């Protein structure tokens, strides 16, 4: 599809009703792991880029990805089988 670039990414999410204190703890612990030089080196060794975001930025990123690919699905008339 012209004008689109496909990239893969991975993130960690939780259900909508997860208590905020649990979300905050997960966010902190995950970012602490991503700051560990050994973890970061292994991620890079596997061919990935390491990037950390705020909870708000990640939520926006996921929403934008959904919107982007929903347009592609509609334009290509893709249907679930």
mmCIF file of N, CA, C and O in Angstrom:
data_model
loop_
_atom_site.group_PDB
_atom_site.id
_atom_site.type_symbol
_atom_site.label_atom_id
_atom_site.label_comp_id
_atom_site.label_asym_id
_atom_site.label_seq_id
_atom_site.Cartn_x
_atom_site.Cartn_y
_atom_site.Cartn_z
ATOM 1 N N UNK A 1 0.859 -1.162 0.000
ATOM 2 C CA UNK A 1 0.000 0.000 0.000
ATOM 3 C C UNK A 1 0.902 1.220 0.000
ATOM 4 O O UNK A 1 1.712 1.387 0.920
ATOM 5 N N UNK A 2 0.793 2.062 -0.989
ATOM 6 C CA UNK A 2 1.648 3.255 -1.077
ATOM 7 C C UNK A 2 1.535 4.133 0.172
ATOM 8 O O UNK A 2 0.445 4.347 0.700
ATOM 9 N N UNK A 3 2.666 4.611 0.637
ATOM 10 C CA UNK A 3 2.681 5.516 1.777
ATOM 11 C C UNK A 3 2.697 4.830 3.130
ATOM 12 O O UNK A 3 2.675 5.498 4.151
ATOM 13 N N UNK A 4 2.749 3.507 3.132
ATOM 14 C CA UNK A 4 2.757 2.784 4.397
ATOM 15 C C UNK A 4 4.064 2.046 4.579
ATOM 16 O O UNK A 4 4.624 1.516 3.632
ATOM 17 N N UNK A 5 4.521 2.027 5.795
ATOM 18 C CA UNK A 5 5.711 1.270 6.155
ATOM 19 C C UNK A 5 5.300 0.295 7.245
ATOM 20 O O UNK A 5 4.645 0.676 8.221
ATOM 21 N N UNK A 6 5.658 -0.945 7.085
ATOM 22 C CA UNK A 6 5.327 -1.959 8.078
ATOM 23 C C UNK A 6 6.538 -2.226 8.962
ATOM 24 O O UNK A 6 7.616 -2.525 8.459
ATOM 25 N N UNK A 7 6.362 -2.064 10.231
ATOM 26 C CA UNK A 7 7.407 -2.382 11.191
ATOM 27 C C UNK A 7 6.780 -3.210 12.311
ATOM 28 O O UNK A 7 5.586 -3.096 12.588
ATOM 29 N N UNK A 8 7.582 -4.026 12.921
ATOM 30 C CA UNK A 8 7.100 -4.809 14.050
ATOM 31 C C UNK A 8 7.513 -4.156 15.352
ATOM 32 O O UNK A 8 8.504 -3.431 15.415
ATOM 33 N N UNK A 9 6.744 -4.371 16.355
ATOM 34 C CA UNK A 9 7.093 -3.862 17.671
ATOM 35 C C UNK A 9 6.488 -4.790 18.717
ATOM 36 O O UNK A 9 5.604 -5.578 18.427
ATOM 37 N N UNK A 10 7.015 -4.694 19.901
ATOM 38 C CA UNK A 10 6.496 -5.479 21.009
ATOM 39 C C UNK A 10 6.314 -4.568 22.205
ATOM 40 O O UNK A 10 7.086 -3.631 22.410
ATOM 41 N N UNK A 11 5.300 -4.834 22.952
ATOM 42 C CA UNK A 11 5.042 -4.073 24.164
ATOM 43 C C UNK A 11 4.292 -4.951 25.140
ATOM 44 O O UNK A 11 3.910 -6.077 24.817
ATOM 45 N N UNK A 12 4.106 -4.448 26.315
ATOM 46 C CA UNK A 12 3.382 -5.189 27.338
ATOM 47 C C UNK A 12 2.166 -4.366 27.734
ATOM 48 O O UNK A 12 2.263 -3.162 27.976
ATOM 49 N N UNK A 13 1.035 -5.038 27.774
ATOM 50 C CA UNK A 13 -0.201 -4.365 28.146
ATOM 51 C C UNK A 13 -0.889 -5.115 29.271
ATOM 52 O O UNK A 13 -0.471 -6.196 29.678
ATOM 53 N N UNK A 14 -1.929 -4.511 29.775
ATOM 54 C CA UNK A 14 -2.727 -5.121 30.842
ATOM 55 C C UNK A 14 -4.195 -4.855 30.535
ATOM 56 O O UNK A 14 -4.526 -3.974 29.739
ATOM 57 N N UNK A 15 -5.054 -5.616 31.172
ATOM 58 C CA UNK A 15 -6.483 -5.420 30.947
ATOM 59 C C UNK A 15 -6.921 -4.045 31.428
ATOM 60 O O UNK A 15 -6.287 -3.439 32.295
ATOM 61 N N UNK A 16 -7.997 -3.581 30.858
ATOM 62 C CA UNK A 16 -8.510 -2.234 31.138
ATOM 63 C C UNK A 16 -8.763 -1.986 32.631
ATOM 64 O O UNK A 16 -8.591 -0.882 33.113
ATOM 65 N N UNK A 17 -9.176 -2.987 33.358
ATOM 66 C CA UNK A 17 -9.537 -2.803 34.772
ATOM 67 C C UNK A 17 -8.386 -3.045 35.743
ATOM 68 O O UNK A 17 -8.612 -3.135 36.949
ATOM 69 N N UNK A 18 -7.167 -3.135 35.234
ATOM 70 C CA UNK A 18 -6.016 -3.317 36.119
ATOM 71 C C UNK A 18 -5.854 -2.065 36.978
ATOM 72 O O UNK A 18 -5.864 -0.953 36.452
ATOM 73 N N UNK A 19 -5.701 -2.236 38.280
ATOM 74 C CA UNK A 19 -5.555 -1.064 39.159
ATOM 75 C C UNK A 19 -4.356 -0.199 38.758
ATOM 76 O O UNK A 19 -3.298 -0.720 38.379
ATOM 77 N N UNK A 20 -4.513 1.121 38.852
ATOM 78 C CA UNK A 20 -3.430 2.039 38.455
ATOM 79 C C UNK A 20 -2.108 1.764 39.161
ATOM 80 O O UNK A 20 -1.048 1.911 38.559
ATOM 81 N N UNK A 21 -2.156 1.357 40.424
ATOM 82 C CA UNK A 21 -0.898 1.112 41.136
ATOM 83 C C UNK A 21 -0.154 -0.090 40.549
ATOM 84 O O UNK A 21 1.075 -0.124 40.545
ATOM 85 N N UNK A 22 -0.886 -1.049 40.003
ATOM 86 C CA UNK A 22 -0.255 -2.197 39.343
ATOM 87 C C UNK A 22 0.356 -1.753 38.014
ATOM 88 O O UNK A 22 1.486 -2.124 37.677
ATOM 89 N N UNK A 23 -0.373 -0.948 37.258
ATOM 90 C CA UNK A 23 0.144 -0.412 35.990
ATOM 91 C C UNK A 23 1.414 0.389 36.243
ATOM 92 O O UNK A 23 2.422 0.232 35.540
ATOM 93 N N UNK A 24 1.382 1.243 37.249
ATOM 94 C CA UNK A 24 2.560 2.057 37.576
ATOM 95 C C UNK A 24 3.747 1.178 37.945
ATOM 96 O O UNK A 24 4.879 1.437 37.520
ATOM 97 N N UNK A 25 3.506 0.139 38.714
ATOM 98 C CA UNK A 25 4.592 -0.764 39.123
ATOM 99 C C UNK A 25 5.170 -1.498 37.916
ATOM 100 O O UNK A 25 6.390 -1.603 37.764
ATOM 101 N N UNK A 26 4.288 -2.032 37.054
ATOM 102 C CA UNK A 26 4.758 -2.712 35.845
ATOM 103 C C UNK A 26 5.587 -1.770 34.980
ATOM 104 O O UNK A 26 6.659 -2.134 34.493
ATOM 105 N N UNK A 27 5.097 -0.557 34.789
ATOM 106 C CA UNK A 27 5.803 0.431 33.967
ATOM 107 C C UNK A 27 7.200 0.697 34.531
ATOM 108 O O UNK A 27 8.194 0.687 33.790
ATOM 109 N N UNK A 28 7.282 0.913 35.829
ATOM 110 C CA UNK A 28 8.577 1.180 36.454
ATOM 111 C C UNK A 28 9.515 -0.020 36.322
ATOM 112 O O UNK A 28 10.678 0.141 35.944
ATOM 113 N N UNK A 29 9.031 -1.212 36.627
ATOM 114 C CA UNK A 29 9.878 -2.403 36.593
ATOM 115 C C UNK A 29 10.367 -2.708 35.175
ATOM 116 O O UNK A 29 11.529 -3.072 34.977
ATOM 117 N N UNK A 30 9.480 -2.564 34.204
ATOM 118 C CA UNK A 30 9.868 -2.820 32.814
ATOM 119 C C UNK A 30 10.924 -1.814 32.365
ATOM 120 O O UNK A 30 11.935 -2.178 31.758
ATOM 121 N N UNK A 31 10.706 -0.540 32.676
ATOM 122 C CA UNK A 31 11.685 0.473 32.281
ATOM 123 C C UNK A 31 13.012 0.283 33.007
ATOM 124 O O UNK A 31 14.076 0.519 32.432
ATOM 125 N N UNK A 32 12.955 -0.164 34.265
ATOM 126 C CA UNK A 32 14.199 -0.464 34.979
ATOM 127 C C UNK A 32 14.956 -1.585 34.271
ATOM 128 O O UNK A 32 16.182 -1.527 34.133
ATOM 129 N N UNK A 33 14.235 -2.603 33.816
ATOM 130 C CA UNK A 33 14.877 -3.696 33.065
ATOM 131 C C UNK A 33 15.510 -3.176 31.784
ATOM 132 O O UNK A 33 16.618 -3.573 31.420
ATOM 133 N N UNK A 34 14.788 -2.302 31.089
ATOM 134 C CA UNK A 34 15.309 -1.765 29.826
ATOM 135 C C UNK A 34 16.523 -0.870 30.036
ATOM 136 O O UNK A 34 17.272 -0.614 29.094
ATOM 137 N N UNK A 35 16.728 -0.386 31.259
ATOM 138 C CA UNK A 35 17.916 0.404 31.578
ATOM 139 C C UNK A 35 19.121 -0.480 31.901
ATOM 140 O O UNK A 35 20.251 0.000 31.923
ATOM 141 N N UNK A 36 18.885 -1.765 32.153
ATOM 142 C CA UNK A 36 19.974 -2.683 32.481
ATOM 143 C C UNK A 36 20.818 -2.915 31.232
ATOM 144 O O UNK A 36 20.297 -3.348 30.202
ATOM 145 N N UNK A 37 22.116 -2.632 31.288
ATOM 146 C CA UNK A 37 22.968 -2.789 30.106
ATOM 147 C C UNK A 37 22.941 -4.197 29.509
ATOM 148 O O UNK A 37 22.998 -4.350 28.286
ATOM 149 N N UNK A 38 22.846 -5.231 30.343
ATOM 150 C CA UNK A 38 22.812 -6.601 29.824
ATOM 151 C C UNK A 38 21.515 -6.871 29.070
ATOM 152 O O UNK A 38 21.523 -7.507 28.018
ATOM 153 N N UNK A 39 20.423 -6.407 29.617
ATOM 154 C CA UNK A 39 19.125 -6.596 28.948
ATOM 155 C C UNK A 39 19.111 -5.824 27.633
ATOM 156 O O UNK A 39 18.732 -6.355 26.590
ATOM 157 N N UNK A 40 19.548 -4.577 27.693
ATOM 158 C CA UNK A 40 19.582 -3.745 26.497
ATOM 159 C C UNK A 40 20.470 -4.366 25.422
ATOM 160 O O UNK A 40 20.092 -4.435 24.250
ATOM 161 N N UNK A 41 21.633 -4.859 25.816
ATOM 162 C CA UNK A 41 22.557 -5.479 24.857
ATOM 163 C C UNK A 41 21.933 -6.712 24.219
ATOM 164 O O UNK A 41 22.075 -6.935 23.010
ATOM 165 N N UNK A 42 21.224 -7.504 25.006
ATOM 166 C CA UNK A 42 20.605 -8.722 24.459
ATOM 167 C C UNK A 42 19.490 -8.370 23.479
ATOM 168 O O UNK A 42 19.348 -9.009 22.437
ATOM 169 N N UNK A 43 18.716 -7.368 23.807
ATOM 170 C CA UNK A 43 17.645 -6.938 22.900
ATOM 171 C C UNK A 43 18.234 -6.476 21.574
ATOM 172 O O UNK A 43 17.757 -6.861 20.500
ATOM 173 N N UNK A 44 19.283 -5.693 21.636
ATOM 174 C CA UNK A 44 19.956 -5.217 20.417
ATOM 175 C C UNK A 44 20.563 -6.390 19.662
ATOM 176 O O UNK A 44 20.477 -6.465 18.433
ATOM 177 N N UNK A 45 21.156 -7.333 20.388
ATOM 178 C CA UNK A 45 21.749 -8.524 19.770
ATOM 179 C C UNK A 45 20.699 -9.313 18.982
ATOM 180 O O UNK A 45 20.999 -9.907 17.943
ATOM 181 N N UNK A 46 19.477 -9.292 19.448
ATOM 182 C CA UNK A 46 18.386 -9.993 18.769
ATOM 183 C C UNK A 46 17.834 -9.205 17.584
ATOM 184 O O UNK A 46 16.940 -9.667 16.882
ATOM 185 N N UNK A 47 18.374 -8.007 17.367
ATOM 186 C CA UNK A 47 17.989 -7.221 16.200
ATOM 187 C C UNK A 47 16.898 -6.196 16.440
ATOM 188 O O UNK A 47 16.331 -5.651 15.493
ATOM 189 N N UNK A 48 16.620 -5.918 17.693
ATOM 190 C CA UNK A 48 15.576 -4.945 18.014
ATOM 191 C C UNK A 48 16.187 -3.626 18.462
ATOM 192 O O UNK A 48 17.337 -3.571 18.884
ATOM 193 N N UNK A 49 15.382 -2.590 18.413
ATOM 194 C CA UNK A 49 15.746 -1.304 18.993
ATOM 195 C C UNK A 49 15.052 -1.208 20.341
ATOM 196 O O UNK A 49 13.923 -1.651 20.494
ATOM 197 N N UNK A 50 15.720 -0.601 21.295
ATOM 198 C CA UNK A 50 15.119 -0.401 22.607
ATOM 199 C C UNK A 50 14.595 1.022 22.671
ATOM 200 O O UNK A 50 15.316 1.974 22.394
ATOM 201 N N UNK A 51 13.311 1.152 22.969
ATOM 202 C CA UNK A 51 12.791 2.485 23.225
ATOM 203 C C UNK A 51 11.773 2.411 24.347
ATOM 204 O O UNK A 51 10.990 1.486 24.453
ATOM 205 N N UNK A 52 11.880 3.381 25.219
ATOM 206 C CA UNK A 52 10.979 3.450 26.361
ATOM 207 C C UNK A 52 10.028 4.617 26.135
ATOM 208 O O UNK A 52 10.398 5.622 25.541
ATOM 209 N N UNK A 53 8.822 4.444 26.597
ATOM 210 C CA UNK A 53 7.836 5.515 26.487
ATOM 211 C C UNK A 53 7.117 5.663 27.819
ATOM 212 O O UNK A 53 7.173 4.781 28.674
ATOM 213 N N UNK A 54 6.416 6.774 27.937
ATOM 214 C CA UNK A 54 5.527 6.928 29.084
ATOM 215 C C UNK A 54 4.288 6.070 28.820
ATOM 216 O O UNK A 54 4.062 5.610 27.697
ATOM 217 N N UNK A 55 3.494 5.885 29.835
ATOM 218 C CA UNK A 55 2.260 5.122 29.662
ATOM 219 C C UNK A 55 1.339 5.808 28.647
ATOM 220 O O UNK A 55 0.732 5.148 27.806
ATOM 221 N N UNK A 56 1.279 7.113 28.706
ATOM 222 C CA UNK A 56 0.433 7.876 27.779
ATOM 223 C C UNK A 56 0.942 7.757 26.353
ATOM 224 O O UNK A 56 0.158 7.555 25.424
ATOM 225 N N UNK A 57 2.253 7.860 26.173
ATOM 226 C CA UNK A 57 2.839 7.738 24.831
ATOM 227 C C UNK A 57 2.589 6.351 24.251
ATOM 228 O O UNK A 57 2.259 6.212 23.072
ATOM 229 N N UNK A 58 2.734 5.313 25.075
ATOM 230 C CA UNK A 58 2.516 3.955 24.583
ATOM 231 C C UNK A 58 1.057 3.757 24.196
ATOM 232 O O UNK A 58 0.758 3.185 23.150
ATOM 233 N N UNK A 59 0.160 4.248 25.016
ATOM 234 C CA UNK A 59 -1.267 4.135 24.718
ATOM 235 C C UNK A 59 -1.598 4.837 23.398
ATOM 236 O O UNK A 59 -2.334 4.302 22.560
ATOM 237 N N UNK A 60 -1.034 6.007 23.183
ATOM 238 C CA UNK A 60 -1.238 6.737 21.918
ATOM 239 C C UNK A 60 -0.655 5.967 20.745
ATOM 240 O O UNK A 60 -1.276 5.874 19.681
ATOM 241 N N UNK A 61 0.531 5.410 20.931
ATOM 242 C CA UNK A 61 1.187 4.634 19.878
ATOM 243 C C UNK A 61 0.329 3.443 19.468
ATOM 244 O O UNK A 61 0.137 3.183 18.275
ATOM 245 N N UNK A 62 -0.200 2.724 20.448
ATOM 246 C CA UNK A 62 -1.054 1.569 20.152
ATOM 247 C C UNK A 62 -2.309 2.030 19.406
ATOM 248 O O UNK A 62 -2.688 1.428 18.394
ATOM 249 N N UNK A 63 -2.927 3.097 19.872
ATOM 250 C CA UNK A 63 -4.117 3.624 19.199
ATOM 251 C C UNK A 63 -3.835 4.041 17.772
ATOM 252 O O UNK A 63 -4.634 3.760 16.854
ATOM 253 N N UNK A 64 -2.703 4.695 17.546
ATOM 254 C CA UNK A 64 -2.323 5.111 16.189
ATOM 255 C C UNK A 64 -2.063 3.897 15.303
ATOM 256 O O UNK A 64 -2.415 3.904 14.114
ATOM 257 N N UNK A 65 -1.446 2.854 15.857
ATOM 258 C CA UNK A 65 -1.198 1.638 15.082
ATOM 259 C C UNK A 65 -2.507 0.973 14.684
ATOM 260 O O UNK A 65 -2.661 0.520 13.535
ATOM 261 N N UNK A 66 -3.437 0.916 15.603
ATOM 262 C CA UNK A 66 -4.744 0.329 15.302
ATOM 263 C C UNK A 66 -5.435 1.109 14.195
ATOM 264 O O UNK A 66 -5.949 0.539 13.230
ATOM 265 N N UNK A 67 -5.423 2.427 14.319
ATOM 266 C CA UNK A 67 -6.053 3.277 13.310
ATOM 267 C C UNK A 67 -5.387 3.116 11.943
ATOM 268 O O UNK A 67 -6.057 2.977 10.918
ATOM 269 N N UNK A 68 -4.063 3.102 11.924
ATOM 270 C CA UNK A 68 -3.304 2.967 10.680
ATOM 271 C C UNK A 68 -3.667 1.681 9.955
ATOM 272 O O UNK A 68 -3.984 1.681 8.763
ATOM 273 N N UNK A 69 -3.630 0.553 10.680
ATOM 274 C CA UNK A 69 -3.861 -0.726 10.034
ATOM 275 C C UNK A 69 -5.340 -0.984 9.766
ATOM 276 O O UNK A 69 -5.678 -1.721 8.839
ATOM 277 N N UNK A 70 -6.216 -0.342 10.504
ATOM 278 C CA UNK A 70 -7.649 -0.449 10.203
ATOM 279 C C UNK A 70 -7.934 0.165 8.831
ATOM 280 O O UNK A 70 -8.735 -0.369 8.051
ATOM 281 N N UNK A 71 -7.251 1.261 8.509
ATOM 282 C CA UNK A 71 -7.420 1.885 7.187
ATOM 283 C C UNK A 71 -6.956 0.942 6.081
ATOM 284 O O UNK A 71 -7.599 0.828 5.037
ATOM 285 N N UNK A 72 -5.845 0.283 6.307
ATOM 286 C CA UNK A 72 -5.322 -0.668 5.313
ATOM 287 C C UNK A 72 -6.306 -1.821 5.136
ATOM 288 O O UNK A 72 -6.620 -2.226 4.002
ATOM 289 N N UNK A 73 -6.811 -2.331 6.225
ATOM 290 C CA UNK A 73 -7.754 -3.451 6.169
ATOM 291 C C UNK A 73 -9.015 -3.053 5.406
ATOM 292 O O UNK A 73 -9.496 -3.802 4.548
ATOM 293 N N UNK A 74 -9.529 -1.867 5.692
ATOM 294 C CA UNK A 74 -10.724 -1.403 4.973
ATOM 295 C C UNK A 74 -10.429 -1.179 3.484
ATOM 296 O O UNK A 74 -11.196 -1.578 2.624
ATOM 297 N N UNK A 75 -9.288 -0.545 3.192
ATOM 298 C CA UNK A 75 -8.947 -0.250 1.799
ATOM 299 C C UNK A 75 -8.740 -1.528 0.975
ATOM 300 O O UNK A 75 -9.080 -1.570 -0.197
ATOM 301 N N UNK A 76 -8.197 -2.551 1.619
ATOM 302 C CA UNK A 76 -7.934 -3.820 0.923
ATOM 303 C C UNK A 76 -9.121 -4.767 1.035
ATOM 304 O O UNK A 76 -9.059 -5.869 0.496
ATOM 305 N N UNK A 77 -10.164 -4.327 1.719
ATOM 306 C CA UNK A 77 -11.363 -5.139 1.907
ATOM 307 C C UNK A 77 -11.019 -6.519 2.499
ATOM 308 O O UNK A 77 -11.524 -7.549 2.056
ATOM 309 N N UNK A 78 -10.150 -6.508 3.487
ATOM 310 C CA UNK A 78 -9.727 -7.751 4.137
ATOM 311 C C UNK A 78 -10.817 -8.192 5.106
ATOM 312 O O UNK A 78 -11.341 -7.393 5.878
ATOM 313 N N UNK A 79 -11.147 -9.457 5.066
ATOM 314 C CA UNK A 79 -12.171 -10.025 5.943
ATOM 315 C C UNK A 79 -11.580 -11.170 6.757
ATOM 316 O O UNK A 79 -10.756 -11.925 6.252
ATOM 317 N N UNK A 80 -12.001 -11.295 7.996
ATOM 318 C CA UNK A 80 -11.567 -12.421 8.817
ATOM 319 C C UNK A 80 -12.167 -13.702 8.287
ATOM 320 O O UNK A 80 -13.290 -13.723 7.772
ATOM 321 N N UNK A 81 -11.415 -14.766 8.362
ATOM 322 C CA UNK A 81 -11.924 -16.065 7.903
ATOM 323 C C UNK A 81 -12.341 -16.923 9.064
ATOM 324 O O UNK A 81 -11.799 -16.886 10.107
#
